[in-house]
mmCIF file of C-alpha atoms in Angstrom:
data_model
loop_
_atom_site.group_PDB
_atom_site.id
_atom_site.type_symbol
_atom_site.label_atom_id
_atom_site.label_comp_id
_atom_site.label_asym_id
_atom_site.label_seq_id
_atom_site.Cartn_x
_atom_site.Cartn_y
_atom_site.Cartn_z
ATOM 1 C CA MET S 300 0.000 -0.019 0.007
ATOM 2 C CA ALA S 301 1.072 3.572 -0.570
ATOM 3 C CA VAL S 302 -0.424 6.936 -1.664
ATOM 4 C CA TYR S 303 0.365 7.992 -5.214
ATOM 5 C CA THR S 304 -3.053 9.556 -6.090
ATOM 6 C CA LYS S 305 -4.001 12.460 -3.821
ATOM 7 C CA ILE S 306 -7.682 12.789 -2.918
ATOM 8 C CA GLU S 307 -9.053 16.099 -1.643
ATOM 9 C CA LYS S 308 -11.752 16.180 1.101
ATOM 10 C CA SER S 309 -14.489 17.295 -1.335
ATOM 11 C CA GLU S 310 -13.550 14.426 -3.675
ATOM 12 C CA MET S 311 -13.641 11.902 -0.797
ATOM 13 C CA GLU S 312 -17.075 13.213 0.293
ATOM 14 C CA GLU S 313 -18.359 12.588 -3.220
ATOM 15 C CA ILE S 314 -16.939 9.029 -3.127
ATOM 16 C CA VAL S 315 -18.621 8.315 0.182
ATOM 17 C CA SER S 316 -21.901 9.701 -1.144
ATOM 18 C CA ARG S 317 -21.748 7.437 -4.235
ATOM 19 C CA TYR S 318 -21.459 4.352 -1.981
ATOM 20 C CA GLY S 319 -24.129 5.511 0.474
ATOM 21 C CA ILE S 320 -22.022 4.743 3.521
ATOM 22 C CA GLY S 321 -23.051 7.747 5.617
ATOM 23 C CA THR S 322 -21.222 11.041 6.299
ATOM 24 C CA LEU S 323 -17.484 11.264 6.021
ATOM 25 C CA VAL S 324 -15.844 11.713 9.455
ATOM 26 C CA GLU S 325 -12.167 11.499 8.451
ATOM 27 C CA TYR S 326 -9.812 9.760 6.041
ATOM 28 C CA SER S 327 -6.089 9.181 5.747
ATOM 29 C CA GLY S 328 -3.599 7.697 3.251
ATOM 30 C CA ILE S 329 -2.005 4.385 4.039
ATOM 31 C CA THR S 330 1.744 4.713 3.382
ATOM 32 C CA LYS S 331 2.795 1.140 3.935
ATOM 33 C CA GLY S 332 3.413 -0.949 0.878
ATOM 34 C CA ILE S 333 4.504 -0.172 -2.635
ATOM 35 C CA MET S 334 1.990 -0.807 -5.429
ATOM 36 C CA ASN S 335 -1.289 1.094 -5.179
ATOM 37 C CA SER S 336 -2.864 4.042 -3.445
ATOM 38 C CA ASN S 337 -4.894 3.154 -0.404
ATOM 39 C CA TYR S 338 -7.029 5.192 2.002
ATOM 40 C CA LEU S 339 -8.636 4.413 5.365
ATOM 41 C CA ILE S 340 -12.071 6.032 5.415
ATOM 42 C CA LYS S 341 -14.200 6.593 8.543
ATOM 43 C CA THR S 342 -17.840 7.481 8.323
ATOM 44 C CA GLU S 343 -20.628 7.524 10.829
ATOM 45 C CA LYS S 344 -21.430 3.932 9.752
ATOM 46 C CA GLY S 345 -18.014 2.441 10.035
ATOM 47 C CA LYS S 346 -14.573 2.042 8.530
ATOM 48 C CA TYR S 347 -13.698 1.189 4.919
ATOM 49 C CA ILE S 348 -10.631 0.868 2.698
ATOM 50 C CA LEU S 349 -10.487 2.631 -0.678
ATOM 51 C CA ARG S 350 -7.979 1.256 -3.161
ATOM 52 C CA ILE S 351 -6.933 3.099 -6.294
ATOM 53 C CA LEU S 352 -5.094 0.981 -8.880
ATOM 54 C CA GLU S 353 -1.826 2.608 -10.069
ATOM 55 C CA MET S 354 -0.802 -0.150 -12.455
ATOM 56 C CA GLU S 355 -1.696 -0.244 -16.118
ATOM 57 C CA ARG S 356 -4.091 -3.190 -16.279
ATOM 58 C CA ASP S 357 -7.233 -3.864 -18.186
ATOM 59 C CA ILE S 358 -10.409 -3.199 -16.088
ATOM 60 C CA GLU S 359 -11.754 -6.618 -17.120
ATOM 61 C CA GLU S 360 -8.632 -8.226 -15.562
ATOM 62 C CA GLU S 361 -9.158 -6.345 -12.329
ATOM 63 C CA LYS S 362 -12.842 -7.368 -12.102
ATOM 64 C CA LYS S 363 -11.661 -11.009 -12.077
ATOM 65 C CA GLU S 364 -9.901 -10.272 -8.826
ATOM 66 C CA LEU S 365 -13.097 -8.900 -7.261
ATOM 67 C CA LYS S 366 -14.930 -12.052 -8.321
ATOM 68 C CA PHE S 367 -12.196 -14.173 -6.804
ATOM 69 C CA LEU S 368 -12.426 -12.322 -3.487
ATOM 70 C CA GLU S 369 -16.194 -12.994 -3.556
ATOM 71 C CA TYR S 370 -15.496 -16.682 -4.101
ATOM 72 C CA LEU S 371 -13.050 -16.819 -1.226
ATOM 73 C CA GLY S 372 -15.481 -15.012 1.081
ATOM 74 C CA GLU S 373 -18.269 -17.499 0.244
ATOM 75 C CA ASN S 374 -15.796 -20.267 1.278
ATOM 76 C CA SER S 375 -15.027 -18.754 4.673
ATOM 77 C CA ILE S 376 -11.679 -17.215 3.835
ATOM 78 C CA PRO S 377 -11.437 -13.938 5.864
ATOM 79 C CA CYS S 378 -10.760 -11.430 3.075
ATOM 80 C CA PRO S 379 -12.062 -7.979 2.215
ATOM 81 C CA GLY S 380 -15.615 -7.766 0.860
ATOM 82 C CA VAL S 381 -16.176 -5.541 -2.197
ATOM 83 C CA LEU S 382 -18.788 -2.868 -1.702
ATOM 84 C CA MET S 383 -21.217 -1.826 -4.418
ATOM 85 C CA THR S 384 -22.125 1.797 -5.246
ATOM 86 C CA GLU S 385 -25.714 2.892 -4.969
ATOM 87 C CA ALA S 386 -25.809 2.444 -8.732
ATOM 88 C CA GLY S 387 -24.833 -1.187 -8.351
ATOM 89 C CA GLU S 388 -21.213 -0.894 -9.591
ATOM 90 C CA ASP S 389 -18.366 -2.795 -7.932
ATOM 91 C CA TYR S 390 -15.840 -0.122 -8.985
ATOM 92 C CA ILE S 391 -15.616 3.585 -9.890
ATOM 93 C CA MET S 392 -13.189 5.660 -11.947
ATOM 94 C CA LEU S 393 -11.097 8.242 -10.097
ATOM 95 C CA LYS S 394 -8.852 10.540 -12.034
ATOM 96 C CA GLY S 395 -8.791 7.955 -14.856
ATOM 97 C CA LYS S 396 -7.976 5.056 -12.509
ATOM 98 C CA MET S 397 -10.035 2.141 -11.349
ATOM 99 C CA ALA S 398 -10.964 2.313 -7.621
ATOM 100 C CA SER S 399 -12.835 -0.084 -5.352
ATOM 101 C CA LEU S 400 -14.161 0.210 -1.841
ATOM 102 C CA PHE S 401 -13.686 -2.723 0.589
ATOM 103 C CA THR S 402 -14.870 -3.663 4.039
ATOM 104 C CA PHE S 403 -12.533 -3.014 6.872
ATOM 105 C CA LEU S 404 -11.061 -6.068 8.523
ATOM 106 C CA ASN S 405 -10.336 -5.988 12.278
ATOM 107 C CA GLY S 406 -7.010 -6.990 13.680
ATOM 108 C CA LYS S 407 -3.375 -6.013 13.224
ATOM 109 C CA GLU S 408 -0.712 -7.192 10.893
ATOM 110 C CA VAL S 409 1.389 -10.156 12.088
ATOM 111 C CA LEU S 410 4.398 -8.858 13.978
ATOM 112 C CA ASP S 411 5.168 -11.790 16.190
ATOM 113 C CA VAL S 412 5.696 -14.889 14.001
ATOM 114 C CA ASN S 413 5.608 -17.874 16.309
ATOM 115 C CA GLU S 414 4.896 -21.548 15.914
ATOM 116 C CA GLU S 415 1.225 -21.270 16.856
ATOM 117 C CA ILE S 416 0.360 -18.388 14.469
ATOM 118 C CA ILE S 417 2.366 -19.765 11.529
ATOM 119 C CA GLU S 418 0.667 -23.171 11.874
ATOM 120 C CA LYS S 419 -2.757 -21.511 11.746
ATOM 121 C CA PHE S 420 -1.646 -19.397 8.777
ATOM 122 C CA GLY S 421 -0.281 -22.590 7.079
ATOM 123 C CA LYS S 422 -3.734 -24.146 7.378
ATOM 124 C CA LEU S 423 -5.390 -21.033 5.958
ATOM 125 C CA LEU S 424 -2.972 -20.830 2.980
ATOM 126 C CA GLY S 425 -3.475 -24.523 2.394
ATOM 127 C CA LYS S 426 -7.182 -23.915 2.210
ATOM 128 C CA MET S 427 -6.753 -20.975 -0.178
ATOM 129 C CA HIS S 428 -4.677 -23.128 -2.457
ATOM 130 C CA PHE S 429 -6.987 -26.122 -2.237
ATOM 131 C CA LEU S 430 -10.013 -23.916 -3.124
ATOM 132 C CA SER S 431 -8.258 -22.434 -6.141
ATOM 133 C CA GLU S 432 -6.560 -25.536 -7.499
ATOM 134 C CA ASN S 433 -6.442 -25.457 -11.336
ATOM 135 C CA MET S 434 -8.364 -22.183 -11.408
ATOM 136 C CA LYS S 435 -7.274 -19.491 -13.858
ATOM 137 C CA LEU S 436 -6.799 -15.792 -13.114
ATOM 138 C CA ASP S 437 -4.824 -14.441 -16.026
ATOM 139 C CA ARG S 438 -3.638 -10.904 -15.765
ATOM 140 C CA ASP S 439 -0.687 -8.634 -16.584
ATOM 141 C CA GLU S 440 1.652 -9.517 -13.766
ATOM 142 C CA LYS S 441 3.465 -6.782 -11.926
ATOM 143 C CA ILE S 442 5.094 -8.818 -9.127
ATOM 144 C CA GLU S 443 6.825 -11.290 -11.451
ATOM 145 C CA LEU S 444 10.592 -11.872 -11.828
ATOM 146 C CA GLU S 445 11.000 -11.586 -15.564
ATOM 147 C CA TYR S 446 8.679 -8.496 -15.820
ATOM 148 C CA LEU S 447 10.617 -6.653 -13.069
ATOM 149 C CA TYR S 448 14.047 -7.616 -14.307
ATOM 150 C CA ASN S 449 13.131 -6.487 -17.842
ATOM 151 C CA SER S 450 11.895 -3.168 -16.419
ATOM 152 C CA ILE S 451 15.093 -2.275 -14.575
ATOM 153 C CA SER S 452 17.623 -3.893 -16.924
ATOM 154 C CA LYS S 453 16.823 -1.493 -19.734
ATOM 155 C CA ASP S 454 19.315 0.808 -18.059
ATOM 156 C CA GLU S 455 21.958 -1.803 -17.340
ATOM 157 C CA ASN S 456 24.665 0.638 -16.358
ATOM 158 C CA LYS S 457 22.404 2.111 -13.664
ATOM 159 C CA LEU S 458 21.478 -1.364 -12.445
ATOM 160 C CA LYS S 459 25.154 -2.250 -12.199
ATOM 161 C CA ASP S 460 25.848 0.914 -10.186
ATOM 162 C CA ILE S 461 22.951 0.139 -7.844
ATOM 163 C CA LEU S 462 23.910 -3.448 -7.182
ATOM 164 C CA ALA S 463 27.649 -2.668 -7.197
ATOM 165 C CA GLU S 464 29.653 -5.628 -5.846
ATOM 166 C CA ASN S 465 26.511 -7.757 -5.604
ATOM 167 C CA TYR S 466 25.760 -7.536 -9.379
ATOM 168 C CA ALA S 467 27.617 -10.624 -10.558
ATOM 169 C CA GLY S 468 26.195 -12.792 -7.743
ATOM 170 C CA ILE S 469 22.598 -11.554 -8.397
ATOM 171 C CA MET S 470 22.976 -12.279 -12.142
ATOM 172 C CA GLN S 471 24.290 -15.819 -11.434
ATOM 173 C CA LYS S 472 21.305 -16.474 -9.164
ATOM 174 C CA LEU S 473 19.024 -15.091 -11.865
ATOM 175 C CA GLU S 474 20.463 -17.409 -14.482
ATOM 176 C CA ASN S 475 20.090 -20.443 -12.186
ATOM 177 C CA VAL S 476 16.366 -19.580 -11.646
ATOM 178 C CA LYS S 477 15.729 -18.987 -15.350
ATOM 179 C CA LYS S 478 16.859 -22.601 -16.038
ATOM 180 C CA CYS S 479 14.076 -24.020 -13.903
ATOM 181 C CA ASP S 480 10.689 -24.977 -15.248
ATOM 182 C CA PHE S 481 8.019 -24.462 -12.599
ATOM 183 C CA SER S 482 5.201 -24.763 -15.129
ATOM 184 C CA LYS S 483 4.535 -28.500 -14.539
ATOM 185 C CA LEU S 484 3.987 -28.077 -10.740
ATOM 186 C CA PRO S 485 0.480 -27.973 -9.235
ATOM 187 C CA PHE S 486 -1.012 -24.554 -9.732
ATOM 188 C CA GLY S 487 -4.014 -22.436 -9.031
ATOM 189 C CA ILE S 488 -4.597 -18.825 -7.966
ATOM 190 C CA ILE S 489 -1.824 -17.678 -5.603
ATOM 191 C CA HIS S 490 -1.856 -14.512 -3.527
ATOM 192 C CA ASN S 491 1.591 -13.605 -4.743
ATOM 193 C CA ASP S 492 2.277 -10.982 -2.032
ATOM 194 C CA ILE S 493 1.527 -13.023 1.083
ATOM 195 C CA PHE S 494 3.701 -11.101 3.564
ATOM 196 C CA PRO S 495 2.964 -10.904 7.263
ATOM 197 C CA ASP S 496 1.713 -7.312 6.866
ATOM 198 C CA ASN S 497 -1.010 -8.628 4.574
ATOM 199 C CA VAL S 498 -2.382 -10.969 7.263
ATOM 200 C CA PHE S 499 -4.255 -9.707 10.253
ATOM 201 C CA THR S 500 -4.611 -11.343 13.683
ATOM 202 C CA GLU S 501 -6.589 -10.610 16.788
ATOM 203 C CA ASN S 502 -6.409 -12.468 20.115
ATOM 204 C CA GLY S 503 -4.187 -15.130 18.508
ATOM 205 C CA GLU S 504 -6.573 -15.847 15.622
ATOM 206 C CA ILE S 505 -6.272 -14.893 11.983
ATOM 207 C CA THR S 506 -8.898 -12.347 11.108
ATOM 208 C CA GLY S 507 -8.045 -11.366 7.576
ATOM 209 C CA VAL S 508 -5.937 -11.633 4.461
ATOM 210 C CA ILE S 509 -5.656 -8.474 2.346
ATOM 211 C CA ASP S 510 -4.107 -7.082 -0.809
ATOM 212 C CA PHE S 511 -4.994 -9.599 -3.504
ATOM 213 C CA ASN S 512 -4.138 -7.171 -6.291
ATOM 214 C CA ASP S 513 -1.294 -9.307 -7.603
ATOM 215 C CA ALA S 514 -3.148 -12.665 -7.204
ATOM 216 C CA MET S 515 -2.664 -14.744 -10.418
ATOM 217 C CA SER S 516 -2.538 -18.229 -11.715
ATOM 218 C CA ALA S 517 0.866 -19.774 -10.845
ATOM 219 C CA PRO S 518 2.403 -22.818 -9.106
ATOM 220 C CA PHE S 519 1.598 -22.826 -5.394
ATOM 221 C CA VAL S 520 5.267 -23.099 -4.478
ATOM 222 C CA HIS S 521 5.653 -19.393 -5.231
ATOM 223 C CA ASP S 522 3.351 -18.467 -2.301
ATOM 224 C CA ILE S 523 5.026 -21.020 -0.079
ATOM 225 C CA ALA S 524 8.468 -19.632 -0.946
ATOM 226 C CA ILE S 525 7.332 -16.139 0.068
ATOM 227 C CA VAL S 526 6.227 -17.493 3.459
ATOM 228 C CA LEU S 527 9.529 -19.258 4.049
ATOM 229 C CA ASN S 528 11.530 -16.208 2.999
ATOM 230 C CA PHE S 529 9.548 -13.335 4.539
ATOM 231 C CA TRP S 530 7.697 -14.907 7.480
ATOM 232 C CA ILE S 531 10.762 -16.800 8.724
ATOM 233 C CA TYR S 532 14.156 -15.747 7.341
ATOM 234 C CA ASN S 533 13.384 -12.032 7.001
ATOM 235 C CA LYS S 534 12.091 -11.900 10.574
ATOM 236 C CA PHE S 535 14.846 -13.918 12.252
ATOM 237 C CA GLY S 536 17.828 -13.984 9.887
ATOM 238 C CA VAL S 537 17.703 -17.774 9.814
ATOM 239 C CA TYR S 538 15.388 -20.423 8.409
ATOM 240 C CA SER S 539 14.108 -21.728 11.756
ATOM 241 C CA GLN S 540 13.346 -25.400 11.353
ATOM 242 C CA ASN S 541 10.718 -25.287 14.104
ATOM 243 C CA LEU S 542 8.779 -22.542 12.261
ATOM 244 C CA VAL S 543 9.201 -24.348 8.906
ATOM 245 C CA ASN S 544 7.772 -27.504 10.487
ATOM 246 C CA SER S 545 4.918 -25.617 12.132
ATOM 247 C CA PHE S 546 3.928 -23.951 8.828
ATOM 248 C CA PHE S 547 3.911 -27.274 6.917
ATOM 249 C CA LYS S 548 2.051 -29.008 9.747
ATOM 250 C CA GLY S 549 -0.806 -26.541 9.316
ATOM 251 C CA TYR S 550 -0.649 -26.444 5.483
ATOM 252 C CA ARG S 551 -0.744 -30.253 5.130
ATOM 253 C CA THR S 552 -3.920 -30.525 7.149
ATOM 254 C CA VAL S 553 -5.673 -29.233 4.019
ATOM 255 C CA ARG S 554 -3.315 -29.868 1.105
ATOM 256 C CA ASN S 555 -0.385 -32.265 0.696
ATOM 257 C CA LEU S 556 2.636 -31.190 -1.316
ATOM 258 C CA LYS S 557 3.832 -33.376 -4.117
ATOM 259 C CA LYS S 558 7.456 -34.665 -4.198
ATOM 260 C CA GLU S 559 8.322 -32.377 -7.148
ATOM 261 C CA GLU S 560 7.076 -29.315 -5.277
ATOM 262 C CA ILE S 561 9.337 -30.032 -2.280
ATOM 263 C CA GLU S 562 12.287 -30.622 -4.563
ATOM 264 C CA MET S 563 11.776 -27.225 -6.324
ATOM 265 C CA LEU S 564 11.165 -25.186 -3.192
ATOM 266 C CA PRO S 565 14.805 -23.972 -2.721
ATOM 267 C CA LEU S 566 14.875 -22.552 -6.215
ATOM 268 C CA ALA S 567 11.377 -21.107 -5.779
ATOM 269 C CA MET S 568 12.736 -19.361 -2.647
ATOM 270 C CA ASP S 569 15.633 -17.922 -4.687
ATOM 271 C CA LYS S 570 13.113 -16.700 -7.283
ATOM 272 C CA ALA S 571 10.904 -15.065 -4.648
ATOM 273 C CA ALA S 572 13.889 -13.351 -3.058
ATOM 274 C CA LEU S 573 15.102 -11.949 -6.404
ATOM 275 C CA THR S 574 11.630 -10.923 -7.331
ATOM 276 C CA PHE S 575 11.254 -8.608 -4.373
ATOM 277 C CA VAL S 576 14.856 -7.350 -4.611
ATOM 278 C CA PHE S 577 13.999 -6.204 -8.213
ATOM 279 C CA LEU S 578 10.618 -4.824 -7.139
ATOM 280 C CA ARG S 579 12.265 -2.613 -4.470
ATOM 281 C CA ILE S 580 14.910 -1.439 -6.951
ATOM 282 C CA LYS S 581 12.213 -0.572 -9.479
ATOM 283 C CA LYS S 582 10.089 1.319 -6.971
ATOM 284 C CA PHE S 583 12.794 3.064 -4.893
ATOM 285 C CA ASN S 584 15.971 3.294 -7.012
ATOM 286 C CA PHE S 585 14.323 3.946 -10.418
ATOM 287 C CA HIS S 586 12.101 7.008 -10.137
ATOM 288 C CA ASP S 587 8.461 5.915 -10.030
ATOM 289 C CA GLY S 588 6.620 9.187 -9.357
ATOM 290 C CA ASP S 589 6.004 11.085 -6.179
ATOM 291 C CA ALA S 590 4.256 9.166 -3.508
ATOM 292 C CA GLU S 591 3.799 8.926 0.236
ATOM 293 C CA ARG S 592 5.134 5.502 1.136
ATOM 294 C CA GLU S 593 7.370 3.604 3.468
ATOM 295 C CA PHE S 594 10.872 3.234 2.106
ATOM 296 C CA LYS S 595 12.086 -0.294 1.627
ATOM 297 C CA ASP S 596 15.783 -0.945 0.914
ATOM 298 C CA TYR S 597 16.478 -3.849 -1.430
ATOM 299 C CA ARG S 598 19.833 -4.388 0.379
ATOM 300 C CA ASP S 599 17.908 -5.678 3.379
ATOM 301 C CA LEU S 600 16.957 -8.669 1.238
ATOM 302 C CA LEU S 601 20.456 -9.587 -0.065
ATOM 303 C CA PRO S 602 21.326 -12.021 2.778
ATOM 304 C CA MET S 603 18.138 -13.925 1.908
ATOM 305 C CA VAL S 604 19.226 -14.173 -1.726
ATOM 306 C CA PHE S 605 22.595 -15.669 -0.910
ATOM 307 C CA GLU S 606 21.548 -17.768 2.056
ATOM 308 C CA ASN S 607 21.887 -21.509 1.804
ATOM 309 C CA LYS S 608 18.358 -23.021 1.394
ATOM 310 C CA ASN S 609 19.192 -26.421 2.907
ATOM 311 C CA ILE S 610 16.014 -26.873 4.897
ATOM 312 C CA GLU S 611 14.071 -30.041 5.736
ATOM 313 C CA PHE S 612 10.626 -29.614 4.249
ATOM 314 C CA CYS S 613 9.150 -32.338 6.368
#
């Protein structure tokens, strides 16, 4: 989340009126995250989240995401509900951009990753994958390794300057990942940005999963790799075997991994690490417009890229 598109009070009042959600009390931009503009809206009737899409995608593609959220909600996955305008529309256009209003989910982002919460999350992610197995959600990917690398490598000299002494090592990792064929692995609709700050908890229970804007059809190992990298290594600086075991204990109560998925996980983890290194470089080192957002340094992820992935995926 971030704030690229500025909304004045009079404009927000008009938006609130179109949705018939009462009188605007206050609103504020949400600066965490990278991809889209997001606002927390408070009215006399409650709290809501307004998301303005900042990526160039076809509206019909984006409507598929809204339908997928509806499907997950119908199957007891705690995710944001899409609100309709009084005219019966599930999105509006703001300053030439598609915007949607979502229900507000209670809870706070996961800060304390422990064995209990990661086991519960593993079960939830396993259910999400089970529900979407073999489903298609084709869209123009924005959090995808090849797309991001192609975006930043157009200015190769600048990329070399940014990565400096890490350039050769990163390129070698990239070549290794490019040789791998993940396409034959079990697939469905993955979240694709399943970081701890996109999962909410309250009183030890998971209350919500947010930010499905990069959900797409892909092998499930890509989501799992994000969890192992960003829920475990990025939090503790080591791949804690106890946390890995707890995650898979929960995940396997709903969906069993195939042998070939387990074998490909280390390379999927390398791919996920590189993907978010390149995403941060694109957003923060290559100018991407003025925005209110939390700075994220790609260098914080380099230890993860080069870390040995010898883990027991039991």
